[in-house]
Amino acid sequence: MTAAGLPAALGPTARRATVRASRTGGGDPAARDLVRRCYRTGRVWRGALLENSRYPDMAAELAALRRTRPLTAPTTVLAGHDGSAGRGALRWLGRQADLADRIGARFEVAEPAGHLVMLDRPDQVARAVMETSER
């Protein structure tokens, strides 16, 4: 793919579309020239492929680790929610609340926010980090 120039040709457009779809408002704040430079090589594609193909194994390893070594640090699960009452959105919130219960974390909803909570609600992310670190 890299030799054919596909990362450079498709990467920036795919990234912009993904970021736009993963937010409740606004586009991709990254500078276009930096995004184009990032996608010149195949590193981003390889990284995304490795991360996503390894995810199920890492989730299983984390679940096993939690059984023998419970999390003791103060923790907050900050879940993005777009404000909709759709079944998928509410199921997502329920799963995140369950995760918070399982690991003994505080649960907080960032709203309105999509998957990229740090772009939609940077103020709430910063506050959650500060409040968690104070505990």
C-alpha positions as YAML, in Angstrom:
chain: A
units: angstrom
residues:
- id: 1
  name: MET
  ca: [0.00, 0.00, 0.00]
- id: 2
  name: THR
  ca: [2.79, 2.39, 0.88]
- id: 3
  name: ALA
  ca: [4.66, 1.73, -2.37]
- id: 4
  name: ALA
  ca: [1.49, 2.51, -4.32]
- id: 5
  name: GLY
  ca: [1.09, 5.78, -2.39]
- id: 6
  name: LEU
  ca: [-2.26, 4.83, -0.85]
- id: 7
  name: PRO
  ca: [-1.54, 6.12, 2.68]
- id: 8
  name: ALA
  ca: [-0.66, 9.56, 1.32]
- id: 9
  name: ALA
  ca: [-3.60, 9.58, -1.10]
- id: 10
  name: LEU
  ca: [-6.32, 8.26, 1.20]
- id: 11
  name: GLY
  ca: [-5.05, 8.82, 4.74]
- id: 12
  name: PRO
  ca: [-5.74, 12.54, 5.24]
- id: 13
  name: THR
  ca: [-9.27, 12.28, 3.81]
- id: 14
  name: ALA
  ca: [-10.05, 9.15, 5.82]
- id: 15
  name: ARG
  ca: [-8.71, 10.80, 8.98]
- id: 16
  name: ARG
  ca: [-10.79, 13.96, 8.49]
- id: 17
  name: ALA
  ca: [-13.94, 11.87, 7.89]
- id: 18
  name: THR
  ca: [-13.26, 9.70, 10.94]
- id: 19
  name: VAL
  ca: [-12.60, 12.66, 13.23]
- id: 20
  name: ARG
  ca: [-15.73, 14.44, 11.96]
- id: 21
  name: ALA
  ca: [-17.82, 11.29, 12.58]
- id: 22
  name: SER
  ca: [-16.29, 10.80, 16.04]
- id: 23
  name: ARG
  ca: [-17.18, 14.24, 17.37]
- id: 24
  name: THR
  ca: [-20.40, 16.00, 18.26]
- id: 25
  name: GLY
  ca: [-19.17, 19.23, 16.75]
- id: 26
  name: GLY
  ca: [-16.28, 20.55, 14.76]
- id: 27
  name: GLY
  ca: [-13.80, 18.99, 12.43]
- id: 28
  name: ASP
  ca: [-10.23, 17.84, 12.69]
- id: 29
  name: PRO
  ca: [-8.16, 20.45, 14.55]
- id: 30
  name: ALA
  ca: [-4.84, 19.03, 13.29]
- id: 31
  name: ALA
  ca: [-2.97, 21.13, 10.76]
- id: 32
  name: ARG
  ca: [-3.45, 19.76, 7.23]
- id: 33
  name: ASP
  ca: [0.26, 19.90, 6.39]
- id: 34
  name: LEU
  ca: [1.13, 17.86, 9.50]
- id: 35
  name: VAL
  ca: [-1.55, 15.28, 8.70]
- id: 36
  name: ARG
  ca: [-0.29, 14.95, 5.10]
- id: 37
  name: ARG
  ca: [3.29, 14.52, 6.37]
- id: 38
  name: CYS
  ca: [2.16, 11.88, 8.87]
- id: 39
  name: TYR
  ca: [0.51, 9.79, 6.14]
- id: 40
  name: ARG
  ca: [3.45, 9.86, 3.72]
- id: 41
  name: THR
  ca: [4.73, 6.57, 5.12]
- id: 42
  name: GLY
  ca: [2.92, 3.39, 6.06]
- id: 43
  name: ARG
  ca: [3.61, 3.77, 9.79]
- id: 44
  name: VAL
  ca: [0.15, 5.07, 10.65]
- id: 45
  name: TRP
  ca: [-1.57, 2.26, 8.74]
- id: 46
  name: ARG
  ca: [0.67, -0.38, 10.33]
- id: 47
  name: GLY
  ca: [0.11, 1.10, 13.78]
- id: 48
  name: ALA
  ca: [-3.67, 1.16, 13.37]
- id: 49
  name: LEU
  ca: [-3.69, -2.40, 12.05]
- id: 50
  name: LEU
  ca: [-1.53, -3.66, 14.92]
- id: 51
  name: GLU
  ca: [-3.54, -1.82, 17.56]
- id: 52
  name: ASN
  ca: [-6.92, -3.00, 16.32]
- id: 53
  name: SER
  ca: [-5.87, -6.57, 15.61]
- id: 54
  name: ARG
  ca: [-4.38, -6.90, 19.12]
- id: 55
  name: TYR
  ca: [-7.29, -5.29, 20.96]
- id: 56
  name: PRO
  ca: [-9.23, -8.50, 21.84]
- id: 57
  name: ASP
  ca: [-6.08, -10.15, 23.24]
- id: 58
  name: MET
  ca: [-5.17, -7.07, 25.25]
- id: 59
  name: ALA
  ca: [-8.70, -6.80, 26.65]
- id: 60
  name: ALA
  ca: [-8.55, -10.44, 27.80]
- id: 61
  name: GLU
  ca: [-5.11, -9.90, 29.35]
- id: 62
  name: LEU
  ca: [-6.36, -6.82, 31.20]
- id: 63
  name: ALA
  ca: [-9.40, -8.70, 32.53]
- id: 64
  name: ALA
  ca: [-7.13, -11.48, 33.81]
- id: 65
  name: LEU
  ca: [-4.75, -8.95, 35.36]
- id: 66
  name: ARG
  ca: [-7.61, -7.17, 37.14]
- id: 67
  name: ARG
  ca: [-8.55, -10.44, 38.88]
- id: 68
  name: THR
  ca: [-5.10, -10.82, 40.42]
- id: 69
  name: ARG
  ca: [-4.04, -7.18, 40.73]
- id: 70
  name: PRO
  ca: [-6.98, -4.87, 41.39]
- id: 71
  name: LEU
  ca: [-6.64, -1.24, 40.48]
- id: 72
  name: THR
  ca: [-5.80, 0.77, 43.61]
- id: 73
  name: ALA
  ca: [-5.15, 4.22, 42.15]
- id: 74
  name: PRO
  ca: [-7.98, 6.74, 42.09]
- id: 75
  name: THR
  ca: [-9.69, 6.33, 38.74]
- id: 76
  name: THR
  ca: [-12.42, 8.04, 36.75]
- id: 77
  name: VAL
  ca: [-14.23, 6.57, 33.77]
- id: 78
  name: LEU
  ca: [-15.22, 9.55, 31.62]
- id: 79
  name: ALA
  ca: [-17.72, 8.45, 28.98]
- id: 80
  name: GLY
  ca: [-18.61, 10.58, 26.01]
- id: 81
  name: HIS
  ca: [-22.33, 10.88, 25.24]
- id: 82
  name: ASP
  ca: [-23.87, 12.79, 22.36]
- id: 83
  name: GLY
  ca: [-27.06, 13.45, 24.30]
- id: 84
  name: SER
  ca: [-29.22, 11.10, 22.27]
- id: 85
  name: ALA
  ca: [-31.62, 8.59, 23.79]
- id: 86
  name: GLY
  ca: [-30.81, 5.97, 21.16]
- id: 87
  name: ARG
  ca: [-30.40, 2.39, 22.26]
- id: 88
  name: GLY
  ca: [-26.75, 2.23, 21.13]
- id: 89
  name: ALA
  ca: [-25.79, 5.39, 22.98]
- id: 90
  name: LEU
  ca: [-27.52, 4.27, 26.18]
- id: 91
  name: ARG
  ca: [-25.97, 0.81, 25.91]
- id: 92
  name: TRP
  ca: [-22.53, 2.47, 25.62]
- id: 93
  name: LEU
  ca: [-23.16, 4.51, 28.76]
- id: 94
  name: GLY
  ca: [-24.34, 1.41, 30.62]
- id: 95
  name: ARG
  ca: [-21.20, -0.50, 29.63]
- id: 96
  name: GLN
  ca: [-18.98, 2.36, 30.79]
- id: 97
  name: ALA
  ca: [-20.85, 2.61, 34.10]
- id: 98
  name: ASP
  ca: [-20.42, -1.16, 34.55]
- id: 99
  name: LEU
  ca: [-16.68, -0.81, 33.87]
- id: 100
  name: ALA
  ca: [-16.45, 1.93, 36.51]
- id: 101
  name: ASP
  ca: [-18.21, -0.36, 39.01]
- id: 102
  name: ARG
  ca: [-15.94, -3.31, 38.22]
- id: 103
  name: ILE
  ca: [-12.74, -1.33, 38.74]
- id: 104
  name: GLY
  ca: [-14.00, 0.81, 41.63]
- id: 105
  name: ALA
  ca: [-13.84, 4.03, 39.66]
- id: 106
  name: ARG
  ca: [-15.87, 7.19, 39.73]
- id: 107
  name: PHE
  ca: [-18.19, 7.44, 36.69]
- id: 108
  name: GLU
  ca: [-18.78, 10.69, 34.84]
- id: 109
  name: VAL
  ca: [-20.52, 11.54, 31.57]
- id: 110
  name: ALA
  ca: [-19.09, 14.13, 29.20]
- id: 111
  name: GLU
  ca: [-21.96, 15.61, 27.25]
- id: 112
  name: PRO
  ca: [-22.23, 16.51, 24.49]
- id: 113
  name: ALA
  ca: [-19.25, 14.49, 23.31]
- id: 114
  name: GLY
  ca: [-18.47, 11.81, 20.81]
- id: 115
  name: HIS
  ca: [-15.75, 9.18, 20.85]
- id: 116
  name: LEU
  ca: [-13.07, 11.87, 20.80]
- id: 117
  name: VAL
  ca: [-14.03, 13.32, 24.18]
- id: 118
  name: MET
  ca: [-10.72, 15.17, 24.46]
- id: 119
  name: LEU
  ca: [-11.61, 17.27, 21.40]
- id: 120
  name: ASP
  ca: [-15.29, 17.84, 22.22]
- id: 121
  name: ARG
  ca: [-14.91, 18.49, 25.98]
- id: 122
  name: PRO
  ca: [-11.26, 19.31, 26.79]
- id: 123
  name: ASP
  ca: [-12.36, 21.28, 29.84]
- id: 124
  name: GLN
  ca: [-14.16, 18.29, 31.32]
- id: 125
  name: VAL
  ca: [-11.27, 15.93, 30.56]
- id: 126
  name: ALA
  ca: [-8.83, 18.29, 32.30]
- id: 127
  name: ARG
  ca: [-11.16, 18.69, 35.29]
- id: 128
  name: ALA
  ca: [-11.61, 14.89, 35.59]
- id: 129
  name: VAL
  ca: [-7.84, 14.40, 35.55]
- id: 130
  name: MET
  ca: [-7.26, 17.10, 38.15]
- id: 131
  name: GLU
  ca: [-10.05, 15.89, 40.46]
- id: 132
  name: THR
  ca: [-8.89, 12.28, 40.17]
- id: 133
  name: SER
  ca: [-5.28, 13.21, 40.91]
- id: 134
  name: GLU
  ca: [-6.41, 15.15, 44.00]
- id: 135
  name: ARG
  ca: [-8.12, 12.06, 45.44]
...
